[in-house]
Short mmCIF file of C-alpha atoms in Angstrom, two decimals:
data_model
loop_
_atom_site.label_atom_id
_atom_site.label_comp_id
_atom_site.label_asym_id
_atom_site.label_seq_id
_atom_site.Cartn_x
_atom_site.Cartn_y
_atom_site.Cartn_z
CA UNK V 232 77.10 102.05 132.70
CA UNK V 233 75.73 104.94 134.78
CA UNK V 234 72.04 105.72 134.51
CA UNK V 235 70.55 109.11 135.39
CA UNK V 236 67.27 108.85 137.17
CA UNK V 237 64.64 111.29 135.99
CA UNK V 238 62.04 112.36 138.45
CA UNK V 239 58.60 112.60 136.96
CA UNK V 240 56.17 115.04 138.51
CA UNK V 241 52.97 113.04 138.62
CA UNK V 242 51.10 115.99 140.09
CA UNK V 243 50.73 117.40 136.61
CA UNK V 244 48.42 114.54 135.67
CA UNK V 245 45.09 113.60 137.08
CA UNK V 246 44.44 109.92 137.68
CA UNK V 247 41.85 109.93 134.91
CA UNK V 248 44.25 111.58 132.49
CA UNK V 249 47.04 109.20 133.45
CA UNK V 250 44.76 106.19 132.97
CA UNK V 251 43.87 107.40 129.48
CA UNK V 252 47.50 107.82 128.53
CA UNK V 253 48.38 104.30 129.65
CA UNK V 254 45.35 102.93 127.78
CA UNK V 255 46.41 104.72 124.59
CA UNK V 256 50.02 103.54 125.04
CA UNK V 257 48.99 99.91 125.40
CA UNK V 258 46.86 100.19 122.25
CA UNK V 259 49.74 101.64 120.27
CA UNK V 260 52.08 98.94 121.57
CA UNK V 261 49.59 96.24 120.55
CA UNK V 262 49.32 97.66 117.02
CA UNK V 263 53.11 97.83 116.67
CA UNK V 264 53.52 94.24 117.83
CA UNK V 265 50.89 93.00 115.37
CA UNK V 266 52.50 94.90 112.48
CA UNK V 267 55.93 93.60 113.39
CA UNK V 268 54.60 90.05 113.56
CA UNK V 269 52.98 90.33 110.14
CA UNK V 270 56.15 91.83 108.65
CA UNK V 271 58.33 89.03 109.99
CA UNK V 272 55.84 86.44 108.73
CA UNK V 273 55.83 88.07 105.31
CA UNK V 274 59.63 88.09 105.13
CA UNK V 275 59.76 84.48 106.27
CA UNK V 276 57.21 83.52 103.61
CA UNK V 277 59.28 85.26 100.89
CA UNK V 278 62.41 83.38 101.92
CA UNK V 279 60.54 80.10 101.75
CA UNK V 280 59.22 80.96 98.30
CA UNK V 281 62.72 81.82 97.08
CA UNK V 282 64.10 78.60 98.48
CA UNK V 283 61.28 76.66 96.84
CA UNK V 284 61.95 78.47 93.56
CA UNK V 285 65.54 77.29 93.56
CA UNK V 286 64.60 73.78 94.53
CA UNK V 287 61.89 73.49 91.89
CA UNK V 288 64.01 75.19 89.22
CA UNK V 289 62.05 78.44 89.09
CA UNK V 290 58.25 78.68 89.32
CA UNK V 291 56.28 80.67 86.77
CA UNK V 292 56.77 83.99 88.57
CA UNK V 293 60.54 83.52 88.49
CA UNK V 294 60.90 81.97 85.04
CA UNK V 295 64.40 81.64 83.66
CA UNK V 296 64.99 82.32 79.98
CA UNK V 297 67.27 80.56 77.51
CA UNK V 298 68.14 82.93 74.67
CA UNK V 299 68.79 81.27 71.31
CA UNK V 300 70.24 82.81 68.17
CA UNK V 301 69.39 81.17 64.86
CA UNK V 302 69.68 81.78 61.14
CA UNK V 303 67.04 81.41 58.44
CA UNK V 304 67.87 77.75 57.93
CA UNK V 305 68.68 74.71 60.03
CA UNK V 306 66.71 72.71 62.57
CA UNK V 307 66.54 75.63 65.05
CA UNK V 308 64.64 77.67 62.45
CA UNK V 309 62.01 74.94 62.21
CA UNK V 310 62.00 74.34 65.97
CA UNK V 311 61.17 77.99 66.59
CA UNK V 312 58.25 77.77 64.16
CA UNK V 313 56.89 74.62 65.81
CA UNK V 314 57.04 75.86 69.42
CA UNK V 315 57.70 72.43 70.95
CA UNK V 316 60.79 73.60 72.84
CA UNK V 317 58.71 76.17 74.70
CA UNK V 318 56.29 73.45 75.79
CA UNK V 319 59.12 71.21 76.99
CA UNK V 320 60.93 73.89 78.95
CA UNK V 321 57.76 75.34 80.50
CA UNK V 322 57.46 72.11 82.48
CA UNK V 323 60.54 73.08 84.48
CA UNK V 324 59.97 76.82 84.68
CA UNK V 325 61.98 78.01 81.68
CA UNK V 326 60.99 80.04 78.64
CA UNK V 327 62.67 80.68 75.28
CA UNK V 328 63.74 83.93 73.64
CA UNK V 329 64.56 83.61 69.93
CA UNK V 330 66.65 86.03 67.87
CA UNK V 331 67.19 85.66 64.12
CA UNK V 332 70.53 86.66 62.57
CA UNK V 333 71.57 86.95 58.94
CA UNK V 334 74.89 85.16 59.44
CA UNK V 335 77.11 83.42 61.97
CA UNK V 336 79.50 86.27 62.99
CA UNK V 337 76.81 88.38 64.69
CA UNK V 338 75.60 85.26 66.52
CA UNK V 339 79.08 84.75 67.99
CA UNK V 340 79.30 88.47 68.75
CA UNK V 341 75.99 88.27 70.62
CA UNK V 342 77.29 85.33 72.66
CA UNK V 343 80.40 87.33 73.47
CA UNK V 344 78.32 90.30 74.66
CA UNK V 345 76.10 88.09 76.82
CA UNK V 346 73.00 88.76 74.72
CA UNK V 347 72.27 85.12 73.81
CA UNK V 348 73.12 81.75 75.37
CA UNK V 349 73.03 79.36 72.41
CA UNK V 350 73.60 79.75 68.69
CA UNK V 351 74.17 78.08 65.32
CA UNK V 352 76.90 78.93 62.82
CA UNK V 353 79.06 77.53 60.03
CA UNK V 354 82.72 76.61 59.93
CA UNK V 355 84.36 80.04 59.90
CA UNK V 356 82.58 82.23 62.50
CA UNK V 357 83.57 80.14 65.55
CA UNK V 358 87.21 80.17 64.46
CA UNK V 359 87.37 83.96 64.33
CA UNK V 360 85.35 84.22 67.55
CA UNK V 361 87.80 81.97 69.37
CA UNK V 362 90.68 84.08 68.08
CA UNK V 363 88.89 87.19 69.38
CA UNK V 364 88.51 85.65 72.85
CA UNK V 365 84.75 85.08 72.79
CA UNK V 366 83.94 82.69 75.69
CA UNK V 367 81.98 79.93 73.92
CA UNK V 368 82.09 76.18 73.46
CA UNK V 369 81.21 73.83 70.60
CA UNK V 370 78.25 71.66 71.68
CA UNK V 371 77.31 69.61 68.61
CA UNK V 372 77.53 69.60 64.82
CA UNK V 373 75.55 68.71 61.70
CA UNK V 374 76.83 66.23 59.17
CA UNK V 375 78.97 67.73 56.42
CA UNK V 376 77.03 68.59 53.29
CA UNK V 377 79.22 69.55 50.31
CA UNK V 378 77.53 71.59 47.63
CA UNK V 379 75.19 73.67 49.78
CA UNK V 380 76.88 77.02 49.08
CA UNK V 381 78.43 78.43 45.94
CA UNK V 382 79.92 81.30 43.96
CA UNK V 383 77.57 82.70 41.33
CA UNK V 384 77.74 85.26 38.53
CA UNK V 385 74.95 86.77 36.39
CA UNK V 386 73.96 84.51 33.51
CA UNK V 387 75.24 86.98 30.91
CA UNK V 388 78.56 87.56 32.71
CA UNK V 389 81.78 87.00 30.70
CA UNK V 390 83.23 85.29 33.79
CA UNK V 391 83.22 81.55 33.06
CA UNK V 392 86.01 80.09 35.18
CA UNK V 393 87.50 80.68 38.60
CA UNK V 394 90.62 82.08 36.95
CA UNK V 395 88.41 84.78 35.39
CA UNK V 396 87.83 86.20 38.88
CA UNK V 397 91.21 87.93 38.76
CA UNK V 398 90.74 91.63 39.34
CA UNK V 399 86.99 91.23 39.89
CA UNK V 400 84.79 92.42 42.74
CA UNK V 401 83.35 89.51 44.70
CA UNK V 402 80.74 89.98 47.41
CA UNK V 403 81.18 87.80 50.47
CA UNK V 404 80.50 88.12 54.17
CA UNK V 405 83.82 88.05 55.98
CA UNK V 406 84.45 85.39 58.62
CA UNK V 407 81.78 83.10 57.15
CA UNK V 408 81.77 79.87 55.14
CA UNK V 409 81.31 82.03 52.01
CA UNK V 410 84.57 83.82 52.81
CA UNK V 411 86.38 80.52 53.26
CA UNK V 412 84.85 79.08 50.06
CA UNK V 413 86.12 82.11 48.15
CA UNK V 414 89.65 81.53 49.46
CA UNK V 415 89.56 77.88 48.44
CA UNK V 416 87.99 78.64 45.04
CA UNK V 417 90.57 81.29 44.17
CA UNK V 418 93.35 78.86 45.08
CA UNK V 419 91.80 76.25 42.79
CA UNK V 420 91.72 78.84 40.03
CA UNK V 421 95.43 79.56 40.48
CA UNK V 422 94.79 82.85 42.26
CA UNK V 423 95.33 84.32 45.70
CA UNK V 424 92.96 86.35 47.83
CA UNK V 425 94.84 89.53 46.90
CA UNK V 426 94.18 88.86 43.17
CA UNK V 427 90.48 89.74 43.58
CA UNK V 428 88.65 92.45 45.49
CA UNK V 429 86.60 91.04 48.35
CA UNK V 430 83.60 93.28 49.05
CA UNK V 431 82.52 92.54 52.62
CA UNK V 432 78.72 92.76 52.80
CA UNK V 433 76.00 91.03 54.82
CA UNK V 434 73.75 88.79 52.67
CA UNK V 435 70.93 91.28 52.14
CA UNK V 436 73.29 94.08 51.08
CA UNK V 437 75.33 91.68 48.96
CA UNK V 438 72.22 90.64 47.07
CA UNK V 439 71.36 94.26 46.32
CA UNK V 440 74.90 94.92 45.07
CA UNK V 441 74.86 91.75 42.95
CA UNK V 442 71.50 92.54 41.33
CA UNK V 443 72.56 96.12 40.56
CA UNK V 444 75.81 94.92 39.01
CA UNK V 445 78.02 96.63 41.58
CA UNK V 446 79.91 93.37 42.15
CA UNK V 447 80.89 90.71 39.62
CA UNK V 448 80.28 87.59 41.71
CA UNK V 449 78.79 86.52 45.02
CA UNK V 450 79.85 83.76 47.43
CA UNK V 451 76.65 82.83 49.25
CA UNK V 452 74.70 80.06 50.97
CA UNK V 453 71.09 78.94 51.24
CA UNK V 454 68.40 80.24 51.52
CA UNK V 455 69.77 83.47 50.01
CA UNK V 456 70.94 81.55 46.96
CA UNK V 457 67.49 80.09 46.32
CA UNK V 458 65.85 83.49 46.80
CA UNK V 459 68.27 85.03 44.29
CA UNK V 460 67.50 82.35 41.72
CA UNK V 461 63.79 83.20 41.99
CA UNK V 462 64.48 86.74 40.79
CA UNK V 463 67.30 86.42 38.25
CA UNK V 464 69.13 83.71 36.27
CA UNK V 465 72.68 82.96 37.44
CA UNK V 466 75.58 80.69 36.57
CA UNK V 467 77.52 78.71 39.14
CA UNK V 468 81.28 79.12 38.96
CA UNK V 469 81.61 76.51 41.68
CA UNK V 470 79.83 75.11 44.68
CA UNK V 471 81.49 73.88 47.86
CA UNK V 472 81.78 70.26 46.71
CA UNK V 473 85.43 69.28 46.85
CA UNK V 474 86.43 72.60 48.40
CA UNK V 475 84.87 72.65 51.86
CA UNK V 476 82.52 70.47 53.87
CA UNK V 477 79.75 72.91 54.64
CA UNK V 478 79.07 71.89 58.23
CA UNK V 479 77.27 73.85 60.92
CA UNK V 480 77.83 73.89 64.65
CA UNK V 481 75.68 74.32 67.74
CA UNK V 482 77.44 76.68 70.13
CA UNK V 483 76.88 77.94 73.66
CA UNK V 484 78.17 80.59 75.98
CA UNK V 485 80.80 78.93 78.13
CA UNK V 486 79.19 80.18 81.34
CA UNK V 487 75.69 79.06 80.32
CA UNK V 488 76.90 75.60 79.33
CA UNK V 489 78.72 75.33 82.64
CA UNK V 490 75.85 76.60 84.81
CA UNK V 491 72.93 74.94 83.01
CA UNK V 492 74.14 71.77 81.27
CA UNK V 493 70.73 70.10 81.62
CA UNK V 494 69.04 72.96 79.75
CA UNK V 495 71.62 72.71 76.97
CA UNK V 496 70.91 68.99 76.70
CA UNK V 497 67.14 69.56 76.56
CA UNK V 498 67.52 72.15 73.78
CA UNK V 499 69.80 69.84 71.83
CA UNK V 500 67.44 66.91 72.34
CA UNK V 501 64.41 68.82 71.04
CA UNK V 502 66.45 70.16 68.14
CA UNK V 503 67.52 66.67 67.16
CA UNK V 504 63.88 65.47 67.22
CA UNK V 505 63.02 68.26 64.80
CA UNK V 506 66.02 67.45 62.60
CA UNK V 507 65.02 63.79 62.37
CA UNK V 508 61.44 64.76 61.46
CA UNK V 509 62.65 67.10 58.67
CA UNK V 510 64.95 64.41 57.27
CA UNK V 511 62.17 61.82 57.21
CA UNK V 512 59.49 64.21 55.96
CA UNK V 513 61.14 66.77 53.64
CA UNK V 514 57.98 67.59 51.69
CA UNK V 515 55.87 68.01 54.81
CA UNK V 516 58.67 70.07 56.34
CA UNK V 517 58.78 72.40 53.34
CA UNK V 518 55.00 72.92 53.49
CA UNK V 519 55.22 73.50 57.24
CA UNK V 520 57.93 76.14 57.09
CA UNK V 521 56.34 77.81 54.07
CA UNK V 522 53.05 78.22 55.92
CA UNK V 523 54.58 79.22 59.27
CA UNK V 524 57.24 81.65 58.06
CA UNK V 525 55.80 83.00 54.81
CA UNK V 526 58.48 81.47 52.60
CA UNK V 527 57.66 80.61 48.99
CA UNK V 528 57.04 76.90 48.54
CA UNK V 529 59.85 76.53 45.99
CA UNK V 530 62.32 78.26 48.30
CA UNK V 531 61.11 76.22 51.25
CA UNK V 532 61.63 73.02 49.28
CA UNK V 533 65.18 73.99 48.33
CA UNK V 534 65.86 75.11 51.89
CA UNK V 535 64.66 71.78 53.26
CA UNK V 536 66.53 69.64 50.76
CA UNK V 537 69.80 71.59 50.58
CA UNK V 538 70.97 70.88 54.11
CA UNK V 539 71.74 67.90 56.28
CA UNK V 540 69.25 68.04 59.12
CA UNK V 541 70.74 66.13 61.99
CA UNK V 542 72.51 66.84 65.24
CA UNK V 543 75.51 64.86 66.43
CA UNK V 544 77.68 65.08 69.53
CA UNK V 545 80.76 67.01 68.47
CA UNK V 546 82.84 64.70 66.29
CA UNK V 547 86.61 64.26 66.18
CA UNK V 548 86.53 64.64 62.39
CA UNK V 549 84.75 67.97 62.74
CA UNK V 550 87.31 69.19 65.27
CA UNK V 551 90.18 68.13 63.01
CA UNK V 552 88.67 69.89 60.02
CA UNK V 553 88.08 73.07 62.01
CA UNK V 554 91.72 72.99 63.03
CA UNK V 555 92.79 72.71 59.39
CA UNK V 556 90.60 75.65 58.42
CA UNK V 557 92.00 77.74 61.26
CA UNK V 558 95.53 76.97 60.07
CA UNK V 559 94.68 78.30 56.60
CA UNK V 560 93.29 81.53 58.05
CA UNK V 561 96.39 81.84 60.25
CA UNK V 562 98.80 81.34 57.34
CA UNK V 563 96.95 84.00 55.34
CA UNK V 564 97.39 86.45 58.20
CA UNK V 565 93.65 86.59 58.92
CA UNK V 566 94.20 85.32 62.48
CA UNK V 567 96.79 87.07 64.66
CA UNK V 568 97.73 83.87 66.52
CA UNK V 569 97.33 80.14 66.09
CA UNK V 570 94.34 78.70 67.96
CA UNK V 571 93.47 75.18 69.12
CA UNK V 572 89.90 74.07 68.53
CA UNK V 573 90.19 71.39 71.19
CA UNK V 574 90.36 74.14 73.81
CA UNK V 575 86.73 75.15 73.23
CA UNK V 576 84.97 71.78 72.98
CA UNK V 577 82.26 71.16 75.59
CA UNK V 578 83.31 68.34 77.86
CA UNK V 579 79.80 67.22 78.78
CA UNK V 580 78.39 64.17 77.04
CA UNK V 581 75.29 64.54 74.84
CA UNK V 582 73.22 61.38 75.05
CA UNK V 583 71.27 61.66 71.81
#
């Protein structure tokens, strides 16, 4: 490289002036060096903090969040009210974000959109979600509890048998256990799904339509059933006993379960502790949830006693039954393709 020498005319500067310039230059250089040193030290400190955060699984200023979707029943509902999961996860730098949903389908939709990490739903929603390509896995299940949902009509309704539902309007939330119960009940009554008019409504809207007489019957689950019975007398056409095993599943985003299996296991462990406590103390549990969530004591008691509060590693019998249900939906044309439940079972072991 060729350098061009520049001749500086020192005659323009007096010695005193030149000395002052060099003094000022050295001062500026010193300040720049100090600033640069502090900046490098600061950056180095930040890298160390980030490394420590990863090693210690996120300190308080970098808290990770597990987002859980729940319904107004089940052990997760009670666990949220108690707050013990927050205490457990805070020890390792995690917090909890709870979201309540009226039914299972929006919980699966939220998992699919990346809005929540874990959820709880009945037999039908996961089947439709799998068919729609939602990336989730089954983590655990409750024990089957026949009789916890039903099809009701107003007490003064002329409808007395399942066969009487022909040509009637029946409120049900599509892609839920209520929807599946309706299919099974109509079959038992010698009817097909096309023989009645299914009015697809979420539980709150369905209740309004039922009370106003805009629909003839309603396929619904707890606690909405108990809340309805507090306001008006109804007759049961059938419950789920002998038609479906009303089982619920704990579900997780596939990516979250893969990236944070230990967090999934902690959440499931704390949920199971709560489930065991509810089962052993149903009256105390009903008082607890009534006080914490503003539910009437009678409704809280029904809510507590109408479900099976436990949590089991996903069972082969549950997988087999889900497959049978999916086959029925497929044969009815409600699923575009056959699915295999085994494809979305979490492979990790839950030591509960």
